[in-house]
């Protein structure tokens, strides 16, 4: 299929959706499809650099539109730019994407559309665009990243039927795709002989950085490493940090992450019950965290907060340890247990990797969505909305 894929994000950026879009474009291409990925960015950005940053093969076309920091002007300019480009490229077999505004632009072109959602539309412009998509005859399916998010859509939109929504959790590349070198703990700050506990990802509220700090304070014999975050966030945390076993690294390109993951002994995902997105909405109810799958790929023991949506991916004492999101003492005890029982840690890591390999690679995700798209291309649209 010739697929136009609208990412709805800026490239390059620190946004997890930018990783998701690049990896899915690669996976769709590996499955034999002709992919054009549309994203925000500067037209003069070197595409080779972008492919390198995300450690992806240059096997799909990438088109960037100028990105401004003025939302309404930026959106209008981007949509007009994309409209001109689309007119020159011709009609695709399928339009796939994350941004309802971009998809609504194509809703009248008689091309099948599949919308992938990582949250419920909340911005007024996105709500308008999604409503337009529901009313048009081209929307074939909605892809969501968790079953809990699917239930939220069904609850809010009566015109959507359960069979209209397909659950596809996030994913990761297998180790053979991402490992860039041998295990090298020299990449980490701190003591050479300490157990290394690692976190990668955002430093936003709800991600559990305060919990990591509390764990580090009661386990001074271990070193804790936090990879990610914006410069001002990192500076603020470093200024406030009084612990000698807690280290901040700031943002690293996605292609660098395997080296850090490889150097960790244990990985942690201390999500809190409230994780706010820019609109102020709590997304912890329906997240499908990409870092979990990257931890699974790294074959390191995972300790994660016990949230309902996490149960769709991880099982306590099978492929991870799931703990209360606020108890630093239980987290400290779990780290002790893995250190004292390395075979148990290895078993958890091995099971997690096998689960990833069986169900959660980007390639398997793309294959499942492609099968859905082939079926939905000719299928009638939402029965309640027609």
mmCIF file with all atom_site columns, C-alpha atoms in Angstrom, residues 90-259:
data_model
loop_
_atom_site.group_PDB
_atom_site.id
_atom_site.type_symbol
_atom_site.label_atom_id
_atom_site.label_alt_id
_atom_site.label_comp_id
_atom_site.label_asym_id
_atom_site.label_entity_id
_atom_site.label_seq_id
_atom_site.pdbx_PDB_ins_code
_atom_site.Cartn_x
_atom_site.Cartn_y
_atom_site.Cartn_z
_atom_site.occupancy
_atom_site.B_iso_or_equiv
_atom_site.pdbx_formal_charge
_atom_site.auth_seq_id
_atom_site.auth_comp_id
_atom_site.auth_asym_id
_atom_site.auth_atom_id
_atom_site.pdbx_PDB_model_num
ATOM 1   C CA . UNK A 1 90  ? -1.328  12.252 -5.661 1.00 0.00 ? 90  UNK A CA 1
ATOM 2   C CA . UNK A 1 91  ? -3.821  9.995  -3.924 1.00 0.00 ? 91  UNK A CA 1
ATOM 3   C CA . UNK A 1 92  ? -2.562  7.338  -1.469 1.00 0.00 ? 92  UNK A CA 1
ATOM 4   C CA . UNK A 1 93  ? -4.207  4.000  -0.741 1.00 0.00 ? 93  UNK A CA 1
ATOM 5   C CA . UNK A 1 94  ? -4.490  4.858  2.944  1.00 0.00 ? 94  UNK A CA 1
ATOM 6   C CA . UNK A 1 95  ? -4.053  7.838  5.246  1.00 0.00 ? 95  UNK A CA 1
ATOM 7   C CA . UNK A 1 96  ? -2.796  6.990  8.745  1.00 0.00 ? 96  UNK A CA 1
ATOM 8   C CA . UNK A 1 97  ? -1.983  9.396  11.537 1.00 0.00 ? 97  UNK A CA 1
ATOM 9   C CA . UNK A 1 98  ? -2.106  10.802 15.045 1.00 0.00 ? 98  UNK A CA 1
ATOM 10  C CA . UNK A 1 99  ? -3.268  14.373 14.406 1.00 0.00 ? 99  UNK A CA 1
ATOM 11  C CA . UNK A 1 100 ? -7.032  14.737 13.788 1.00 0.00 ? 100 UNK A CA 1
ATOM 12  C CA . UNK A 1 101 ? -6.466  18.184 12.238 1.00 0.00 ? 101 UNK A CA 1
ATOM 13  C CA . UNK A 1 102 ? -4.234  16.741 9.548  1.00 0.00 ? 102 UNK A CA 1
ATOM 14  C CA . UNK A 1 103 ? -6.571  13.817 8.953  1.00 0.00 ? 103 UNK A CA 1
ATOM 15  C CA . UNK A 1 104 ? -9.639  16.070 8.774  1.00 0.00 ? 104 UNK A CA 1
ATOM 16  C CA . UNK A 1 105 ? -7.907  17.954 5.965  1.00 0.00 ? 105 UNK A CA 1
ATOM 17  C CA . UNK A 1 106 ? -8.110  14.755 3.905  1.00 0.00 ? 106 UNK A CA 1
ATOM 18  C CA . UNK A 1 107 ? -11.565 13.658 5.029  1.00 0.00 ? 107 UNK A CA 1
ATOM 19  C CA . UNK A 1 108 ? -13.201 14.757 1.772  1.00 0.00 ? 108 UNK A CA 1
ATOM 20  C CA . UNK A 1 109 ? -10.700 13.059 -0.582 1.00 0.00 ? 109 UNK A CA 1
ATOM 21  C CA . UNK A 1 110 ? -12.445 9.660  -0.594 1.00 0.00 ? 110 UNK A CA 1
ATOM 22  C CA . UNK A 1 111 ? -9.354  7.953  0.818  1.00 0.00 ? 111 UNK A CA 1
ATOM 23  C CA . UNK A 1 112 ? -9.619  5.436  3.705  1.00 0.00 ? 112 UNK A CA 1
ATOM 24  C CA . UNK A 1 113 ? -8.396  6.967  6.983  1.00 0.00 ? 113 UNK A CA 1
ATOM 25  C CA . UNK A 1 114 ? -7.149  5.262  10.161 1.00 0.00 ? 114 UNK A CA 1
ATOM 26  C CA . UNK A 1 115 ? -6.682  7.463  13.237 1.00 0.00 ? 115 UNK A CA 1
ATOM 27  C CA . UNK A 1 116 ? -4.258  6.429  16.002 1.00 0.00 ? 116 UNK A CA 1
ATOM 28  C CA . UNK A 1 117 ? -4.966  7.995  19.400 1.00 0.00 ? 117 UNK A CA 1
ATOM 29  C CA . UNK A 1 118 ? -2.744  8.033  22.482 1.00 0.00 ? 118 UNK A CA 1
ATOM 30  C CA . UNK A 1 119 ? -5.289  10.025 24.504 1.00 0.00 ? 119 UNK A CA 1
ATOM 31  C CA . UNK A 1 120 ? -8.823  11.384 24.245 1.00 0.00 ? 120 UNK A CA 1
ATOM 32  C CA . UNK A 1 121 ? -8.911  14.558 22.080 1.00 0.00 ? 121 UNK A CA 1
ATOM 33  C CA . UNK A 1 122 ? -9.107  17.516 24.462 1.00 0.00 ? 122 UNK A CA 1
ATOM 34  C CA . UNK A 1 123 ? -7.936  20.626 22.595 1.00 0.00 ? 123 UNK A CA 1
ATOM 35  C CA . UNK A 1 124 ? -10.930 22.400 21.047 1.00 0.00 ? 124 UNK A CA 1
ATOM 36  C CA . UNK A 1 125 ? -9.407  22.217 17.563 1.00 0.00 ? 125 UNK A CA 1
ATOM 37  C CA . UNK A 1 126 ? -8.745  18.488 17.936 1.00 0.00 ? 126 UNK A CA 1
ATOM 38  C CA . UNK A 1 127 ? -12.267 17.850 19.261 1.00 0.00 ? 127 UNK A CA 1
ATOM 39  C CA . UNK A 1 128 ? -13.715 19.668 16.242 1.00 0.00 ? 128 UNK A CA 1
ATOM 40  C CA . UNK A 1 129 ? -11.488 17.760 13.833 1.00 0.00 ? 129 UNK A CA 1
ATOM 41  C CA . UNK A 1 130 ? -12.258 14.382 15.409 1.00 0.00 ? 130 UNK A CA 1
ATOM 42  C CA . UNK A 1 131 ? -15.998 15.079 15.258 1.00 0.00 ? 131 UNK A CA 1
ATOM 43  C CA . UNK A 1 132 ? -15.571 15.886 11.572 1.00 0.00 ? 132 UNK A CA 1
ATOM 44  C CA . UNK A 1 133 ? -13.751 12.594 11.034 1.00 0.00 ? 133 UNK A CA 1
ATOM 45  C CA . UNK A 1 134 ? -16.566 10.674 12.712 1.00 0.00 ? 134 UNK A CA 1
ATOM 46  C CA . UNK A 1 135 ? -19.150 12.304 10.432 1.00 0.00 ? 135 UNK A CA 1
ATOM 47  C CA . UNK A 1 136 ? -17.242 11.695 7.206  1.00 0.00 ? 136 UNK A CA 1
ATOM 48  C CA . UNK A 1 137 ? -17.450 8.429  5.330  1.00 0.00 ? 137 UNK A CA 1
ATOM 49  C CA . UNK A 1 138 ? -13.717 7.784  5.118  1.00 0.00 ? 138 UNK A CA 1
ATOM 50  C CA . UNK A 1 139 ? -12.729 6.934  8.697  1.00 0.00 ? 139 UNK A CA 1
ATOM 51  C CA . UNK A 1 140 ? -12.272 3.160  8.758  1.00 0.00 ? 140 UNK A CA 1
ATOM 52  C CA . UNK A 1 141 ? -10.836 2.507  12.221 1.00 0.00 ? 141 UNK A CA 1
ATOM 53  C CA . UNK A 1 142 ? -9.305  3.980  15.361 1.00 0.00 ? 142 UNK A CA 1
ATOM 54  C CA . UNK A 1 143 ? -6.114  2.509  16.820 1.00 0.00 ? 143 UNK A CA 1
ATOM 55  C CA . UNK A 1 144 ? -5.441  3.066  20.538 1.00 0.00 ? 144 UNK A CA 1
ATOM 56  C CA . UNK A 1 145 ? -2.522  2.098  22.783 1.00 0.00 ? 145 UNK A CA 1
ATOM 57  C CA . UNK A 1 146 ? -4.438  0.451  25.630 1.00 0.00 ? 146 UNK A CA 1
ATOM 58  C CA . UNK A 1 147 ? -7.732  -1.286 26.271 1.00 0.00 ? 147 UNK A CA 1
ATOM 59  C CA . UNK A 1 148 ? -8.539  1.235  28.988 1.00 0.00 ? 148 UNK A CA 1
ATOM 60  C CA . UNK A 1 149 ? -8.240  4.038  26.419 1.00 0.00 ? 149 UNK A CA 1
ATOM 61  C CA . UNK A 1 150 ? -10.554 2.078  24.110 1.00 0.00 ? 150 UNK A CA 1
ATOM 62  C CA . UNK A 1 151 ? -13.165 1.957  26.865 1.00 0.00 ? 151 UNK A CA 1
ATOM 63  C CA . UNK A 1 152 ? -12.802 5.726  27.381 1.00 0.00 ? 152 UNK A CA 1
ATOM 64  C CA . UNK A 1 153 ? -13.537 6.336  23.680 1.00 0.00 ? 153 UNK A CA 1
ATOM 65  C CA . UNK A 1 154 ? -16.578 4.053  23.767 1.00 0.00 ? 154 UNK A CA 1
ATOM 66  C CA . UNK A 1 155 ? -17.869 5.815  26.857 1.00 0.00 ? 155 UNK A CA 1
ATOM 67  C CA . UNK A 1 156 ? -17.474 9.306  25.386 1.00 0.00 ? 156 UNK A CA 1
ATOM 68  C CA . UNK A 1 157 ? -18.521 8.702  21.764 1.00 0.00 ? 157 UNK A CA 1
ATOM 69  C CA . UNK A 1 158 ? -21.776 6.758  21.382 1.00 0.00 ? 158 UNK A CA 1
ATOM 70  C CA . UNK A 1 159 ? -21.370 6.625  17.590 1.00 0.00 ? 159 UNK A CA 1
ATOM 71  C CA . UNK A 1 160 ? -18.298 4.372  17.922 1.00 0.00 ? 160 UNK A CA 1
ATOM 72  C CA . UNK A 1 161 ? -18.742 0.592  18.088 1.00 0.00 ? 161 UNK A CA 1
ATOM 73  C CA . UNK A 1 162 ? -16.240 -1.727 19.868 1.00 0.00 ? 162 UNK A CA 1
ATOM 74  C CA . UNK A 1 163 ? -15.219 -3.288 16.545 1.00 0.00 ? 163 UNK A CA 1
ATOM 75  C CA . UNK A 1 164 ? -14.250 0.164  15.246 1.00 0.00 ? 164 UNK A CA 1
ATOM 76  C CA . UNK A 1 165 ? -11.388 0.443  17.774 1.00 0.00 ? 165 UNK A CA 1
ATOM 77  C CA . UNK A 1 166 ? -8.250  -1.698 17.625 1.00 0.00 ? 166 UNK A CA 1
ATOM 78  C CA . UNK A 1 167 ? -5.838  -1.945 20.586 1.00 0.00 ? 167 UNK A CA 1
ATOM 79  C CA . UNK A 1 168 ? -2.139  -1.941 19.669 1.00 0.00 ? 168 UNK A CA 1
ATOM 80  C CA . UNK A 1 169 ? 0.231   -1.297 22.557 1.00 0.00 ? 169 UNK A CA 1
ATOM 81  C CA . UNK A 1 170 ? 3.465   0.597  21.971 1.00 0.00 ? 170 UNK A CA 1
ATOM 82  C CA . UNK A 1 171 ? 6.602   -1.356 21.155 1.00 0.00 ? 171 UNK A CA 1
ATOM 83  C CA . UNK A 1 172 ? 10.366  -1.506 20.861 1.00 0.00 ? 172 UNK A CA 1
ATOM 84  C CA . UNK A 1 173 ? 13.049  -2.928 18.609 1.00 0.00 ? 173 UNK A CA 1
ATOM 85  C CA . UNK A 1 174 ? 14.639  -6.201 19.584 1.00 0.00 ? 174 UNK A CA 1
ATOM 86  C CA . UNK A 1 175 ? 18.121  -6.027 21.058 1.00 0.00 ? 175 UNK A CA 1
ATOM 87  C CA . UNK A 1 176 ? 19.744  -7.067 17.809 1.00 0.00 ? 176 UNK A CA 1
ATOM 88  C CA . UNK A 1 177 ? 18.316  -3.912 16.225 1.00 0.00 ? 177 UNK A CA 1
ATOM 89  C CA . UNK A 1 178 ? 19.285  -1.414 18.909 1.00 0.00 ? 178 UNK A CA 1
ATOM 90  C CA . UNK A 1 179 ? 22.366  -2.483 20.872 1.00 0.00 ? 179 UNK A CA 1
ATOM 91  C CA . UNK A 1 180 ? 25.246  -0.287 19.804 1.00 0.00 ? 180 UNK A CA 1
ATOM 92  C CA . UNK A 1 181 ? 28.085  -1.873 21.751 1.00 0.00 ? 181 UNK A CA 1
ATOM 93  C CA . UNK A 1 182 ? 29.113  -4.120 24.580 1.00 0.00 ? 182 UNK A CA 1
ATOM 94  C CA . UNK A 1 183 ? 27.980  -3.442 28.123 1.00 0.00 ? 183 UNK A CA 1
ATOM 95  C CA . UNK A 1 184 ? 29.999  -0.434 29.223 1.00 0.00 ? 184 UNK A CA 1
ATOM 96  C CA . UNK A 1 185 ? 29.310  0.856  32.711 1.00 0.00 ? 185 UNK A CA 1
ATOM 97  C CA . UNK A 1 186 ? 31.896  3.575  32.099 1.00 0.00 ? 186 UNK A CA 1
ATOM 98  C CA . UNK A 1 187 ? 29.132  5.522  30.366 1.00 0.00 ? 187 UNK A CA 1
ATOM 99  C CA . UNK A 1 188 ? 27.571  6.010  33.807 1.00 0.00 ? 188 UNK A CA 1
ATOM 100 C CA . UNK A 1 189 ? 28.573  8.443  36.513 1.00 0.00 ? 189 UNK A CA 1
ATOM 101 C CA . UNK A 1 190 ? 29.186  7.215  40.031 1.00 0.00 ? 190 UNK A CA 1
ATOM 102 C CA . UNK A 1 191 ? 30.947  4.258  41.586 1.00 0.00 ? 191 UNK A CA 1
ATOM 103 C CA . UNK A 1 192 ? 32.333  1.396  39.545 1.00 0.00 ? 192 UNK A CA 1
ATOM 104 C CA . UNK A 1 193 ? 31.253  -1.241 42.090 1.00 0.00 ? 193 UNK A CA 1
ATOM 105 C CA . UNK A 1 194 ? 27.746  0.018  42.903 1.00 0.00 ? 194 UNK A CA 1
ATOM 106 C CA . UNK A 1 195 ? 24.494  -1.525 41.687 1.00 0.00 ? 195 UNK A CA 1
ATOM 107 C CA . UNK A 1 196 ? 23.110  0.764  38.960 1.00 0.00 ? 196 UNK A CA 1
ATOM 108 C CA . UNK A 1 197 ? 19.401  1.588  38.965 1.00 0.00 ? 197 UNK A CA 1
ATOM 109 C CA . UNK A 1 198 ? 18.209  3.370  35.820 1.00 0.00 ? 198 UNK A CA 1
ATOM 110 C CA . UNK A 1 199 ? 15.264  5.452  34.645 1.00 0.00 ? 199 UNK A CA 1
ATOM 111 C CA . UNK A 1 200 ? 14.809  6.848  31.136 1.00 0.00 ? 200 UNK A CA 1
ATOM 112 C CA . UNK A 1 201 ? 12.180  9.303  29.972 1.00 0.00 ? 201 UNK A CA 1
ATOM 113 C CA . UNK A 1 202 ? 10.363  12.484 30.838 1.00 0.00 ? 202 UNK A CA 1
ATOM 114 C CA . UNK A 1 203 ? 10.811  14.417 34.079 1.00 0.00 ? 203 UNK A CA 1
ATOM 115 C CA . UNK A 1 204 ? 7.253   15.752 33.929 1.00 0.00 ? 204 UNK A CA 1
ATOM 116 C CA . UNK A 1 205 ? 4.923   15.590 36.951 1.00 0.00 ? 205 UNK A CA 1
ATOM 117 C CA . UNK A 1 206 ? 3.585   12.096 37.480 1.00 0.00 ? 206 UNK A CA 1
ATOM 118 C CA . UNK A 1 207 ? 6.646   10.285 36.134 1.00 0.00 ? 207 UNK A CA 1
ATOM 119 C CA . UNK A 1 208 ? 7.920   9.434  39.620 1.00 0.00 ? 208 UNK A CA 1
ATOM 120 C CA . UNK A 1 209 ? 11.172  11.385 39.898 1.00 0.00 ? 209 UNK A CA 1
ATOM 121 C CA . UNK A 1 210 ? 10.334  12.319 43.497 1.00 0.00 ? 210 UNK A CA 1
ATOM 122 C CA . UNK A 1 211 ? 9.882   8.634  44.319 1.00 0.00 ? 211 UNK A CA 1
ATOM 123 C CA . UNK A 1 212 ? 13.273  7.777  42.798 1.00 0.00 ? 212 UNK A CA 1
ATOM 124 C CA . UNK A 1 213 ? 14.823  10.509 44.942 1.00 0.00 ? 213 UNK A CA 1
ATOM 125 C CA . UNK A 1 214 ? 13.253  9.055  48.079 1.00 0.00 ? 214 UNK A CA 1
ATOM 126 C CA . UNK A 1 215 ? 14.431  5.541  47.201 1.00 0.00 ? 215 UNK A CA 1
ATOM 127 C CA . UNK A 1 216 ? 17.965  6.832  46.605 1.00 0.00 ? 216 UNK A CA 1
ATOM 128 C CA . UNK A 1 217 ? 17.932  8.519  50.012 1.00 0.00 ? 217 UNK A CA 1
ATOM 129 C CA . UNK A 1 218 ? 17.224  5.242  51.840 1.00 0.00 ? 218 UNK A CA 1
ATOM 130 C CA . UNK A 1 219 ? 19.532  3.096  49.675 1.00 0.00 ? 219 UNK A CA 1
ATOM 131 C CA . UNK A 1 220 ? 22.840  5.039  49.624 1.00 0.00 ? 220 UNK A CA 1
ATOM 132 C CA . UNK A 1 221 ? 24.737  1.868  48.675 1.00 0.00 ? 221 UNK A CA 1
ATOM 133 C CA . UNK A 1 222 ? 23.146  1.914  45.194 1.00 0.00 ? 222 UNK A CA 1
ATOM 134 C CA . UNK A 1 223 ? 23.596  4.451  42.384 1.00 0.00 ? 223 UNK A CA 1
ATOM 135 C CA . UNK A 1 224 ? 20.520  5.896  40.660 1.00 0.00 ? 224 UNK A CA 1
ATOM 136 C CA . UNK A 1 225 ? 20.658  7.306  37.129 1.00 0.00 ? 225 UNK A CA 1
ATOM 137 C CA . UNK A 1 226 ? 17.987  9.468  35.465 1.00 0.00 ? 226 UNK A CA 1
ATOM 138 C CA . UNK A 1 227 ? 18.275  9.867  31.678 1.00 0.00 ? 227 UNK A CA 1
ATOM 139 C CA . UNK A 1 228 ? 16.026  12.444 30.033 1.00 0.00 ? 228 UNK A CA 1
ATOM 140 C CA . UNK A 1 229 ? 14.348  15.753 30.638 1.00 0.00 ? 229 UNK A CA 1
ATOM 141 C CA . UNK A 1 230 ? 14.608  19.292 29.400 1.00 0.00 ? 230 UNK A CA 1
ATOM 142 C CA . UNK A 1 231 ? 17.625  21.382 30.324 1.00 0.00 ? 231 UNK A CA 1
ATOM 143 C CA . UNK A 1 232 ? 15.787  23.639 32.798 1.00 0.00 ? 232 UNK A CA 1
ATOM 144 C CA . UNK A 1 233 ? 14.175  20.647 34.498 1.00 0.00 ? 233 UNK A CA 1
ATOM 145 C CA . UNK A 1 234 ? 17.534  18.933 34.886 1.00 0.00 ? 234 UNK A CA 1
ATOM 146 C CA . UNK A 1 235 ? 19.193  22.088 36.214 1.00 0.00 ? 235 UNK A CA 1
ATOM 147 C CA . UNK A 1 236 ? 16.427  22.557 38.779 1.00 0.00 ? 236 UNK A CA 1
ATOM 148 C CA . UNK A 1 237 ? 16.666  18.967 39.981 1.00 0.00 ? 237 UNK A CA 1
ATOM 149 C CA . UNK A 1 238 ? 20.464  19.022 40.118 1.00 0.00 ? 238 UNK A CA 1
ATOM 150 C CA . UNK A 1 239 ? 20.373  22.240 42.158 1.00 0.00 ? 239 UNK A CA 1
ATOM 151 C CA . UNK A 1 240 ? 17.946  20.698 44.648 1.00 0.00 ? 240 UNK A CA 1
ATOM 152 C CA . UNK A 1 241 ? 19.743  17.343 44.811 1.00 0.00 ? 241 UNK A CA 1
ATOM 153 C CA . UNK A 1 242 ? 21.777  16.709 47.968 1.00 0.00 ? 242 UNK A CA 1
ATOM 154 C CA . UNK A 1 243 ? 22.337  12.994 47.377 1.00 0.00 ? 243 UNK A CA 1
ATOM 155 C CA . UNK A 1 244 ? 25.709  11.644 46.279 1.00 0.00 ? 244 UNK A CA 1
ATOM 156 C CA . UNK A 1 245 ? 24.201  8.543  44.656 1.00 0.00 ? 245 UNK A CA 1
ATOM 157 C CA . UNK A 1 246 ? 21.648  10.264 42.375 1.00 0.00 ? 246 UNK A CA 1
ATOM 158 C CA . UNK A 1 247 ? 22.785  11.383 38.907 1.00 0.00 ? 247 UNK A CA 1
ATOM 159 C CA . UNK A 1 248 ? 21.025  13.356 36.179 1.00 0.00 ? 248 UNK A CA 1
ATOM 160 C CA . UNK A 1 249 ? 22.108  13.151 32.538 1.00 0.00 ? 249 UNK A CA 1
ATOM 161 C CA . UNK A 1 250 ? 19.558  15.205 30.646 1.00 0.00 ? 250 UNK A CA 1
ATOM 162 C CA . UNK A 1 251 ? 18.181  14.375 27.233 1.00 0.00 ? 251 UNK A CA 1
ATOM 163 C CA . UNK A 1 252 ? 19.972  11.840 25.053 1.00 0.00 ? 252 UNK A CA 1
ATOM 164 C CA . UNK A 1 253 ? 19.143  10.979 21.450 1.00 0.00 ? 253 UNK A CA 1
ATOM 165 C CA . UNK A 1 254 ? 17.136  7.801  21.069 1.00 0.00 ? 254 UNK A CA 1
ATOM 166 C CA . UNK A 1 255 ? 20.036  6.115  19.276 1.00 0.00 ? 255 UNK A CA 1
ATOM 167 C CA . UNK A 1 256 ? 22.169  6.544  22.433 1.00 0.00 ? 256 UNK A CA 1
ATOM 168 C CA . UNK A 1 257 ? 19.688  4.928  24.802 1.00 0.00 ? 257 UNK A CA 1
ATOM 169 C CA . UNK A 1 258 ? 20.708  1.269  24.278 1.00 0.00 ? 258 UNK A CA 1
ATOM 170 C CA . UNK A 1 259 ? 24.167  1.979  25.686 1.00 0.00 ? 259 UNK A CA 1
#
